[in-house]
């Protein structure tokens, strides 16, 4: 009986180790967009203030009456749509910011939870420099029409969370 109990304990420990390892691997593979060091977050915030705040204001609410959309809640919802993730990086302000691809990725990864924490899809993968570089090479010809099509698609879905 004692041997059986020791075998059972060993199996439980082994299961626990395997479960812990699998959980750690999953976390490493799906690091959420909020995983920035304090230094990276400070740099991203500074870039937002320098390159985005002029139009989108300090809190991301924009000026919709002047054609500058609010990002509050909307950015997270756009990530649920085909082309939405791309659109967020291909808007003229991001495309023409002069930031490096790595700095742009860091800015986006900081910005999304800042303006859309409540609508950010679970498990959203962070942008990286390679993705930003790829998206900068392929910009839609008509950003206003692209945005309108995405907004219309959002309106056909369930109401905002």
Short mmCIF file of N, CA and C in Angstrom, two decimals:
data_model
loop_
_atom_site.label_atom_id
_atom_site.label_comp_id
_atom_site.label_asym_id
_atom_site.label_seq_id
_atom_site.Cartn_x
_atom_site.Cartn_y
_atom_site.Cartn_z
N UNK A 1 0.83 -1.19 0.00
CA UNK A 1 0.00 0.00 0.00
C UNK A 1 0.87 1.25 0.00
N UNK A 2 1.97 1.20 0.80
CA UNK A 2 2.87 2.35 0.86
C UNK A 2 3.52 2.60 -0.49
N UNK A 3 3.90 1.49 -1.18
CA UNK A 3 4.50 1.62 -2.49
C UNK A 3 3.51 2.21 -3.48
N UNK A 4 2.28 1.79 -3.41
CA UNK A 4 1.23 2.31 -4.28
C UNK A 4 1.01 3.80 -4.04
N UNK A 5 1.05 4.23 -2.79
CA UNK A 5 0.88 5.64 -2.45
C UNK A 5 2.04 6.46 -3.00
N UNK A 6 3.29 5.91 -2.85
CA UNK A 6 4.47 6.63 -3.37
C UNK A 6 4.39 6.75 -4.88
N UNK A 7 3.95 5.70 -5.56
CA UNK A 7 3.81 5.73 -7.01
C UNK A 7 2.77 6.77 -7.42
N UNK A 8 1.67 6.80 -6.69
CA UNK A 8 0.62 7.79 -6.98
C UNK A 8 1.11 9.21 -6.76
N UNK A 9 1.88 9.43 -5.68
CA UNK A 9 2.45 10.75 -5.41
C UNK A 9 3.41 11.17 -6.51
N UNK A 10 4.24 10.24 -6.96
CA UNK A 10 5.20 10.53 -8.03
C UNK A 10 4.47 10.89 -9.32
N UNK A 11 3.40 10.17 -9.62
CA UNK A 11 2.63 10.46 -10.83
C UNK A 11 1.97 11.83 -10.73
N UNK A 12 1.45 12.17 -9.55
CA UNK A 12 0.83 13.49 -9.36
C UNK A 12 1.85 14.60 -9.53
N UNK A 13 3.06 14.41 -8.98
CA UNK A 13 4.13 15.40 -9.13
C UNK A 13 4.51 15.54 -10.60
N UNK A 14 4.60 14.41 -11.29
CA UNK A 14 4.96 14.44 -12.70
C UNK A 14 3.89 15.19 -13.51
N UNK A 15 2.62 14.92 -13.23
CA UNK A 15 1.53 15.64 -13.90
C UNK A 15 1.61 17.14 -13.62
N UNK A 16 1.91 17.49 -12.39
CA UNK A 16 2.01 18.90 -12.01
C UNK A 16 3.16 19.58 -12.76
N UNK A 17 4.30 18.89 -12.88
CA UNK A 17 5.44 19.45 -13.60
C UNK A 17 5.09 19.63 -15.08
N UNK A 18 4.47 18.64 -15.67
CA UNK A 18 4.08 18.72 -17.08
C UNK A 18 3.07 19.86 -17.28
N UNK A 19 2.10 19.97 -16.39
CA UNK A 19 1.11 21.04 -16.50
C UNK A 19 1.77 22.40 -16.37
N UNK A 20 2.67 22.55 -15.41
CA UNK A 20 3.38 23.81 -15.21
C UNK A 20 4.21 24.15 -16.44
N UNK A 21 4.91 23.19 -16.99
CA UNK A 21 5.74 23.42 -18.17
C UNK A 21 4.87 23.83 -19.37
N UNK A 22 3.75 23.16 -19.55
CA UNK A 22 2.85 23.49 -20.66
C UNK A 22 2.28 24.89 -20.50
N UNK A 23 1.92 25.26 -19.28
CA UNK A 23 1.39 26.59 -19.02
C UNK A 23 2.45 27.66 -19.29
N UNK A 24 3.66 27.42 -18.84
CA UNK A 24 4.76 28.37 -19.08
C UNK A 24 5.02 28.53 -20.57
N UNK A 25 5.02 27.43 -21.30
CA UNK A 25 5.24 27.49 -22.75
C UNK A 25 4.13 28.27 -23.43
N UNK A 26 2.89 28.04 -23.02
CA UNK A 26 1.77 28.77 -23.62
C UNK A 26 1.89 30.26 -23.36
N UNK A 27 2.30 30.63 -22.16
CA UNK A 27 2.46 32.05 -21.84
C UNK A 27 3.58 32.68 -22.66
N UNK A 28 4.65 31.95 -22.88
CA UNK A 28 5.74 32.48 -23.68
C UNK A 28 5.35 32.64 -25.14
N UNK A 29 4.55 31.72 -25.64
CA UNK A 29 4.15 31.78 -27.04
C UNK A 29 3.06 32.81 -27.30
N UNK A 30 2.26 33.12 -26.32
CA UNK A 30 1.15 34.06 -26.51
C UNK A 30 1.27 35.22 -25.54
N UNK A 31 2.41 35.86 -25.53
CA UNK A 31 2.61 37.01 -24.66
C UNK A 31 1.65 38.11 -25.08
N UNK A 32 0.84 38.60 -24.15
CA UNK A 32 -0.14 39.62 -24.52
C UNK A 32 0.53 40.95 -24.84
N UNK A 33 -0.22 41.82 -25.50
CA UNK A 33 0.32 43.11 -25.92
C UNK A 33 0.73 43.98 -24.74
N UNK A 34 0.32 43.65 -23.54
CA UNK A 34 0.65 44.47 -22.39
C UNK A 34 2.02 44.16 -21.80
N UNK A 35 2.74 43.21 -22.37
CA UNK A 35 4.01 42.77 -21.79
C UNK A 35 5.15 43.69 -22.18
N UNK A 36 5.18 44.90 -21.62
CA UNK A 36 6.27 45.84 -21.85
C UNK A 36 6.94 46.13 -20.52
N UNK A 37 8.24 46.28 -20.54
CA UNK A 37 8.94 46.69 -19.33
C UNK A 37 8.56 48.14 -19.02
N UNK A 38 8.78 48.59 -17.81
CA UNK A 38 8.49 50.00 -17.50
C UNK A 38 9.23 50.98 -18.42
N UNK A 39 10.46 50.65 -18.78
CA UNK A 39 11.23 51.52 -19.67
C UNK A 39 10.62 51.54 -21.07
N UNK A 40 10.22 50.37 -21.56
CA UNK A 40 9.60 50.30 -22.89
C UNK A 40 8.27 51.06 -22.90
N UNK A 41 7.49 50.90 -21.84
CA UNK A 41 6.21 51.60 -21.75
C UNK A 41 6.41 53.11 -21.72
N UNK A 42 7.41 53.57 -20.99
CA UNK A 42 7.68 55.01 -20.93
C UNK A 42 8.09 55.53 -22.30
N UNK A 43 8.90 54.78 -23.00
CA UNK A 43 9.33 55.20 -24.34
C UNK A 43 8.15 55.21 -25.31
N UNK A 44 7.29 54.19 -25.22
CA UNK A 44 6.11 54.13 -26.09
C UNK A 44 5.18 55.30 -25.80
N UNK A 45 4.97 55.61 -24.53
CA UNK A 45 4.11 56.74 -24.15
C UNK A 45 4.68 58.04 -24.72
N UNK A 46 5.99 58.22 -24.61
CA UNK A 46 6.63 59.41 -25.16
C UNK A 46 6.40 59.49 -26.67
N UNK A 47 6.53 58.37 -27.36
CA UNK A 47 6.28 58.37 -28.80
C UNK A 47 4.83 58.71 -29.11
N UNK A 48 3.91 58.22 -28.28
CA UNK A 48 2.49 58.58 -28.47
C UNK A 48 2.33 60.09 -28.33
N UNK A 49 2.92 60.65 -27.30
CA UNK A 49 2.81 62.10 -27.08
C UNK A 49 3.41 62.89 -28.23
N UNK A 50 4.50 62.41 -28.79
CA UNK A 50 5.19 63.10 -29.87
C UNK A 50 4.51 62.93 -31.23
N UNK A 51 3.93 61.76 -31.48
CA UNK A 51 3.48 61.44 -32.83
C UNK A 51 1.96 61.26 -33.00
N UNK A 52 1.24 61.07 -31.91
CA UNK A 52 -0.18 60.73 -32.02
C UNK A 52 -1.11 61.71 -31.31
N UNK A 53 -0.65 62.26 -30.21
CA UNK A 53 -1.50 63.07 -29.36
C UNK A 53 -2.02 64.33 -30.07
N UNK A 54 -1.28 64.84 -31.00
CA UNK A 54 -1.71 66.05 -31.69
C UNK A 54 -3.08 65.89 -32.33
N UNK A 55 -3.38 64.73 -32.83
CA UNK A 55 -4.69 64.47 -33.44
C UNK A 55 -5.62 63.67 -32.52
N UNK A 56 -5.09 62.64 -31.89
CA UNK A 56 -5.93 61.72 -31.10
C UNK A 56 -6.09 62.15 -29.64
N UNK A 57 -5.42 63.23 -29.24
CA UNK A 57 -5.47 63.77 -27.89
C UNK A 57 -4.83 62.81 -26.89
N UNK A 58 -4.63 63.28 -25.68
CA UNK A 58 -3.88 62.52 -24.68
C UNK A 58 -4.53 61.19 -24.33
N UNK A 59 -5.86 61.13 -24.39
CA UNK A 59 -6.56 59.90 -23.98
C UNK A 59 -7.08 59.08 -25.16
N UNK A 60 -6.72 59.44 -26.38
CA UNK A 60 -7.11 58.66 -27.55
C UNK A 60 -8.52 58.93 -28.06
N UNK A 61 -9.20 59.93 -27.51
CA UNK A 61 -10.59 60.18 -27.92
C UNK A 61 -10.70 60.87 -29.27
N UNK A 62 -9.60 61.40 -29.80
CA UNK A 62 -9.63 62.02 -31.12
C UNK A 62 -10.54 63.22 -31.19
N UNK A 63 -10.96 63.52 -32.40
CA UNK A 63 -11.90 64.62 -32.66
C UNK A 63 -12.79 64.17 -33.80
N UNK A 64 -13.74 63.24 -33.53
CA UNK A 64 -14.57 62.69 -34.60
C UNK A 64 -15.26 63.75 -35.46
N UNK A 65 -15.65 64.87 -34.85
CA UNK A 65 -16.31 65.93 -35.62
C UNK A 65 -15.37 66.58 -36.63
N UNK A 66 -14.06 66.34 -36.47
CA UNK A 66 -13.07 66.87 -37.41
C UNK A 66 -12.42 65.76 -38.23
N UNK A 67 -13.00 64.56 -38.18
CA UNK A 67 -12.49 63.46 -38.98
C UNK A 67 -11.39 62.64 -38.34
N UNK A 68 -11.10 62.89 -37.06
CA UNK A 68 -10.08 62.12 -36.35
C UNK A 68 -10.82 61.17 -35.41
N UNK A 69 -10.86 59.88 -35.76
CA UNK A 69 -11.66 58.95 -34.97
C UNK A 69 -11.12 58.74 -33.56
N UNK A 70 -12.03 58.45 -32.65
CA UNK A 70 -11.64 58.05 -31.31
C UNK A 70 -11.11 56.63 -31.38
N UNK A 71 -10.04 56.39 -30.66
CA UNK A 71 -9.51 55.03 -30.58
C UNK A 71 -10.06 54.30 -29.36
N UNK A 72 -10.72 55.00 -28.47
CA UNK A 72 -11.20 54.43 -27.20
C UNK A 72 -12.21 53.32 -27.48
N UNK A 73 -11.82 52.10 -27.17
CA UNK A 73 -12.68 50.94 -27.40
C UNK A 73 -12.64 50.43 -28.83
N UNK A 74 -12.53 51.35 -29.77
CA UNK A 74 -12.57 50.97 -31.18
C UNK A 74 -11.36 50.15 -31.61
N UNK A 75 -10.18 50.51 -31.15
CA UNK A 75 -8.97 49.80 -31.58
C UNK A 75 -9.06 48.31 -31.26
N UNK A 76 -9.52 47.98 -30.06
CA UNK A 76 -9.66 46.57 -29.70
C UNK A 76 -10.69 45.86 -30.55
N UNK A 77 -11.80 46.53 -30.84
CA UNK A 77 -12.83 45.91 -31.67
C UNK A 77 -12.32 45.70 -33.10
N UNK A 78 -11.50 46.61 -33.61
CA UNK A 78 -10.97 46.45 -34.97
C UNK A 78 -10.10 45.19 -35.07
N UNK A 79 -9.44 44.83 -33.98
CA UNK A 79 -8.59 43.64 -34.00
C UNK A 79 -9.37 42.36 -34.24
N UNK A 80 -10.67 42.40 -34.07
CA UNK A 80 -11.50 41.20 -34.29
C UNK A 80 -11.89 41.03 -35.76
N UNK A 81 -11.59 42.03 -36.58
CA UNK A 81 -12.02 42.01 -37.98
C UNK A 81 -10.89 41.66 -38.93
N UNK A 82 -11.21 40.98 -40.03
CA UNK A 82 -10.19 40.78 -41.06
C UNK A 82 -9.73 42.15 -41.56
N UNK A 83 -8.44 42.39 -41.52
CA UNK A 83 -7.90 43.67 -41.98
C UNK A 83 -7.82 44.73 -40.90
N UNK A 84 -8.43 44.51 -39.76
CA UNK A 84 -8.42 45.51 -38.70
C UNK A 84 -7.05 45.71 -38.07
N UNK A 85 -6.36 44.62 -37.82
CA UNK A 85 -5.02 44.71 -37.25
C UNK A 85 -4.10 45.48 -38.20
N UNK A 86 -4.22 45.20 -39.46
CA UNK A 86 -3.41 45.87 -40.47
C UNK A 86 -3.75 47.36 -40.53
N UNK A 87 -5.05 47.66 -40.53
CA UNK A 87 -5.50 49.04 -40.62
C UNK A 87 -4.89 49.90 -39.51
N UNK A 88 -4.85 49.39 -38.29
CA UNK A 88 -4.34 50.18 -37.17
C UNK A 88 -2.91 50.65 -37.39
N UNK A 89 -2.14 49.89 -38.14
CA UNK A 89 -0.75 50.26 -38.40
C UNK A 89 -0.62 51.05 -39.71
N UNK A 90 -1.58 50.92 -40.59
CA UNK A 90 -1.46 51.54 -41.90
C UNK A 90 -2.09 52.93 -42.00
N UNK A 91 -2.62 53.43 -40.90
CA UNK A 91 -3.15 54.80 -40.94
C UNK A 91 -2.00 55.76 -41.18
N UNK A 92 -2.26 56.88 -41.84
CA UNK A 92 -1.17 57.79 -42.22
C UNK A 92 -0.27 58.22 -41.06
N UNK A 93 -0.84 58.49 -39.90
CA UNK A 93 -0.02 58.94 -38.78
C UNK A 93 1.01 57.91 -38.35
N UNK A 94 0.66 56.65 -38.42
CA UNK A 94 1.61 55.58 -38.06
C UNK A 94 2.59 55.37 -39.21
N UNK A 95 2.06 55.31 -40.41
CA UNK A 95 2.91 55.05 -41.58
C UNK A 95 3.98 56.12 -41.77
N UNK A 96 3.63 57.36 -41.46
CA UNK A 96 4.52 58.48 -41.73
C UNK A 96 5.19 59.05 -40.49
N UNK A 97 5.14 58.32 -39.38
CA UNK A 97 5.64 58.86 -38.12
C UNK A 97 7.15 59.05 -38.08
N UNK A 98 7.88 58.30 -38.86
CA UNK A 98 9.34 58.36 -38.79
C UNK A 98 9.91 57.46 -37.71
N UNK A 99 9.04 56.79 -36.95
CA UNK A 99 9.52 55.84 -35.94
C UNK A 99 10.04 54.58 -36.62
N UNK A 100 11.00 53.95 -36.00
CA UNK A 100 11.48 52.67 -36.51
C UNK A 100 10.36 51.64 -36.40
N UNK A 101 10.53 50.54 -37.11
CA UNK A 101 9.53 49.46 -37.02
C UNK A 101 9.43 48.94 -35.59
N UNK A 102 10.57 48.80 -34.91
CA UNK A 102 10.56 48.31 -33.53
C UNK A 102 9.86 49.30 -32.60
N UNK A 103 10.13 50.59 -32.77
CA UNK A 103 9.46 51.59 -31.94
C UNK A 103 7.96 51.65 -32.24
N UNK A 104 7.59 51.48 -33.49
CA UNK A 104 6.17 51.47 -33.85
C UNK A 104 5.48 50.26 -33.21
N UNK A 105 6.11 49.10 -33.26
CA UNK A 105 5.54 47.91 -32.63
C UNK A 105 5.36 48.15 -31.14
N UNK A 106 6.37 48.71 -30.51
CA UNK A 106 6.30 48.99 -29.07
C UNK A 106 5.17 49.97 -28.78
N UNK A 107 5.05 51.00 -29.59
CA UNK A 107 3.98 51.99 -29.42
C UNK A 107 2.61 51.33 -29.52
N UNK A 108 2.41 50.50 -30.53
CA UNK A 108 1.12 49.83 -30.70
C UNK A 108 0.82 48.89 -29.54
N UNK A 109 1.84 48.18 -29.08
CA UNK A 109 1.65 47.24 -27.97
C UNK A 109 1.35 47.97 -26.66
N UNK A 110 1.84 49.18 -26.51
CA UNK A 110 1.50 50.00 -25.34
C UNK A 110 0.11 50.61 -25.51
N UNK A 111 -0.17 51.11 -26.70
CA UNK A 111 -1.39 51.86 -26.95
C UNK A 111 -2.67 51.03 -26.83
N UNK A 112 -2.66 49.83 -27.38
CA UNK A 112 -3.90 49.04 -27.41
C UNK A 112 -4.52 48.85 -26.03
N UNK A 113 -3.79 48.41 -25.03
CA UNK A 113 -4.43 48.29 -23.71
C UNK A 113 -4.75 49.64 -23.07
N UNK A 114 -4.07 50.69 -23.50
CA UNK A 114 -4.35 52.01 -22.95
C UNK A 114 -5.71 52.54 -23.40
N UNK A 115 -6.03 52.31 -24.67
CA UNK A 115 -7.27 52.89 -25.22
C UNK A 115 -8.39 51.88 -25.40
N UNK A 116 -8.08 50.60 -25.32
CA UNK A 116 -9.09 49.58 -25.60
C UNK A 116 -8.99 48.36 -24.69
N UNK A 117 -8.60 48.54 -23.46
CA UNK A 117 -8.45 47.40 -22.56
C UNK A 117 -9.73 46.57 -22.48
N UNK A 118 -10.88 47.23 -22.47
CA UNK A 118 -12.14 46.51 -22.31
C UNK A 118 -12.58 45.78 -23.58
N UNK A 119 -12.04 46.14 -24.72
CA UNK A 119 -12.44 45.47 -25.97
C UNK A 119 -11.29 44.69 -26.62
N UNK A 120 -10.14 44.69 -25.99
CA UNK A 120 -8.99 43.97 -26.54
C UNK A 120 -9.28 42.48 -26.52
N UNK A 121 -9.23 41.82 -27.67
CA UNK A 121 -9.52 40.38 -27.69
C UNK A 121 -8.52 39.61 -26.83
N UNK A 122 -9.00 38.64 -26.06
CA UNK A 122 -8.07 37.83 -25.24
C UNK A 122 -7.03 37.16 -26.14
N UNK A 123 -5.81 37.13 -25.66
CA UNK A 123 -4.74 36.46 -26.40
C UNK A 123 -4.21 37.23 -27.59
N UNK A 124 -4.54 38.52 -27.68
CA UNK A 124 -4.02 39.33 -28.79
C UNK A 124 -2.50 39.29 -28.78
N UNK A 125 -1.94 38.88 -29.88
CA UNK A 125 -0.48 38.80 -29.98
C UNK A 125 0.10 40.19 -30.19
N UNK A 126 1.28 40.42 -29.64
CA UNK A 126 1.90 41.73 -29.82
C UNK A 126 2.38 41.92 -31.26
N UNK A 127 2.41 43.17 -31.67
CA UNK A 127 3.06 43.50 -32.94
C UNK A 127 4.56 43.33 -32.74
N UNK A 128 5.27 43.02 -33.83
CA UNK A 128 6.72 43.01 -33.77
C UNK A 128 7.25 43.79 -34.96
N UNK A 129 8.54 44.07 -34.94
CA UNK A 129 9.14 44.91 -35.98
C UNK A 129 8.95 44.33 -37.38
N UNK A 130 9.05 43.02 -37.52
CA UNK A 130 8.89 42.40 -38.84
C UNK A 130 7.48 42.61 -39.38
N UNK A 131 6.48 42.47 -38.51
CA UNK A 131 5.10 42.68 -38.95
C UNK A 131 4.87 44.14 -39.35
N UNK A 132 5.40 45.07 -38.56
CA UNK A 132 5.26 46.49 -38.89
C UNK A 132 5.91 46.78 -40.24
N UNK A 133 7.10 46.26 -40.47
CA UNK A 133 7.79 46.48 -41.75
C UNK A 133 6.96 45.95 -42.91
N UNK A 134 6.39 44.76 -42.74
CA UNK A 134 5.57 44.17 -43.79
C UNK A 134 4.33 45.03 -44.06
N UNK A 135 3.68 45.48 -42.99
CA UNK A 135 2.46 46.27 -43.17
C UNK A 135 2.75 47.65 -43.74
N UNK A 136 3.89 48.21 -43.46
CA UNK A 136 4.24 49.52 -44.02
C UNK A 136 4.49 49.43 -45.52
N UNK A 137 4.84 48.27 -46.01
CA UNK A 137 5.09 48.12 -47.46
C UNK A 137 3.80 48.05 -48.26
N UNK A 138 2.68 47.78 -47.58
CA UNK A 138 1.41 47.57 -48.29
C UNK A 138 0.32 48.43 -47.66
N UNK A 139 0.16 49.62 -48.15
CA UNK A 139 -0.82 50.53 -47.60
C UNK A 139 -2.04 50.57 -48.52
N UNK A 140 -3.24 50.57 -47.93
CA UNK A 140 -4.45 50.70 -48.76
C UNK A 140 -4.43 52.04 -49.51
N UNK A 141 -4.99 52.04 -50.70
CA UNK A 141 -5.02 53.27 -51.49
C UNK A 141 -5.95 54.31 -50.90
N UNK A 142 -7.04 53.88 -50.30
CA UNK A 142 -8.04 54.81 -49.77
C UNK A 142 -8.32 54.46 -48.31
N UNK A 143 -7.62 55.13 -47.41
CA UNK A 143 -7.75 54.83 -45.98
C UNK A 143 -9.14 55.18 -45.46
N UNK A 144 -9.75 56.22 -45.98
CA UNK A 144 -11.10 56.61 -45.51
C UNK A 144 -12.10 55.52 -45.88
N UNK A 145 -12.01 55.00 -47.09
CA UNK A 145 -12.91 53.92 -47.51
C UNK A 145 -12.63 52.64 -46.71
N UNK A 146 -11.36 52.38 -46.44
CA UNK A 146 -11.00 51.21 -45.65
C UNK A 146 -11.59 51.32 -44.25
N UNK A 147 -11.43 52.48 -43.63
CA UNK A 147 -11.99 52.69 -42.29
C UNK A 147 -13.51 52.56 -42.31
N UNK A 148 -14.15 53.15 -43.30
CA UNK A 148 -15.61 53.07 -43.38
C UNK A 148 -16.08 51.62 -43.54
N UNK A 149 -15.39 50.86 -44.36
CA UNK A 149 -15.76 49.45 -44.54
C UNK A 149 -15.61 48.67 -43.23
N UNK A 150 -14.55 48.95 -42.48
CA UNK A 150 -14.35 48.27 -41.20
C UNK A 150 -15.44 48.68 -40.19
N UNK A 151 -15.78 49.95 -40.16
CA UNK A 151 -16.83 50.43 -39.24
C UNK A 151 -18.16 49.79 -39.60
N UNK A 152 -18.47 49.72 -40.89
CA UNK A 152 -19.72 49.07 -41.31
C UNK A 152 -19.74 47.61 -40.92
N UNK A 153 -18.61 46.94 -41.04
CA UNK A 153 -18.53 45.54 -40.64
C UNK A 153 -18.74 45.40 -39.13
N UNK A 154 -18.16 46.31 -38.37
CA UNK A 154 -18.37 46.28 -36.91
C UNK A 154 -19.85 46.46 -36.56
N UNK A 155 -20.53 47.31 -37.30
CA UNK A 155 -21.94 47.58 -37.02
C UNK A 155 -22.82 46.37 -37.29
N UNK A 156 -22.36 45.44 -38.12
CA UNK A 156 -23.14 44.23 -38.38
C UNK A 156 -22.93 43.18 -37.29
N UNK A 157 -21.91 43.38 -36.46
CA UNK A 157 -21.62 42.44 -35.38
C UNK A 157 -22.41 42.84 -34.13
N UNK A 158 -22.22 42.05 -33.09
CA UNK A 158 -22.90 42.34 -31.83
C UNK A 158 -22.43 43.69 -31.30
N UNK A 159 -23.23 44.29 -30.43
CA UNK A 159 -22.86 45.60 -29.89
C UNK A 159 -21.53 45.58 -29.17
N UNK A 160 -20.91 46.76 -29.05
CA UNK A 160 -19.61 46.87 -28.37
C UNK A 160 -19.75 46.40 -26.93
N UNK A 161 -18.66 45.78 -26.46
CA UNK A 161 -18.65 45.31 -25.06
C UNK A 161 -18.45 46.47 -24.14
#
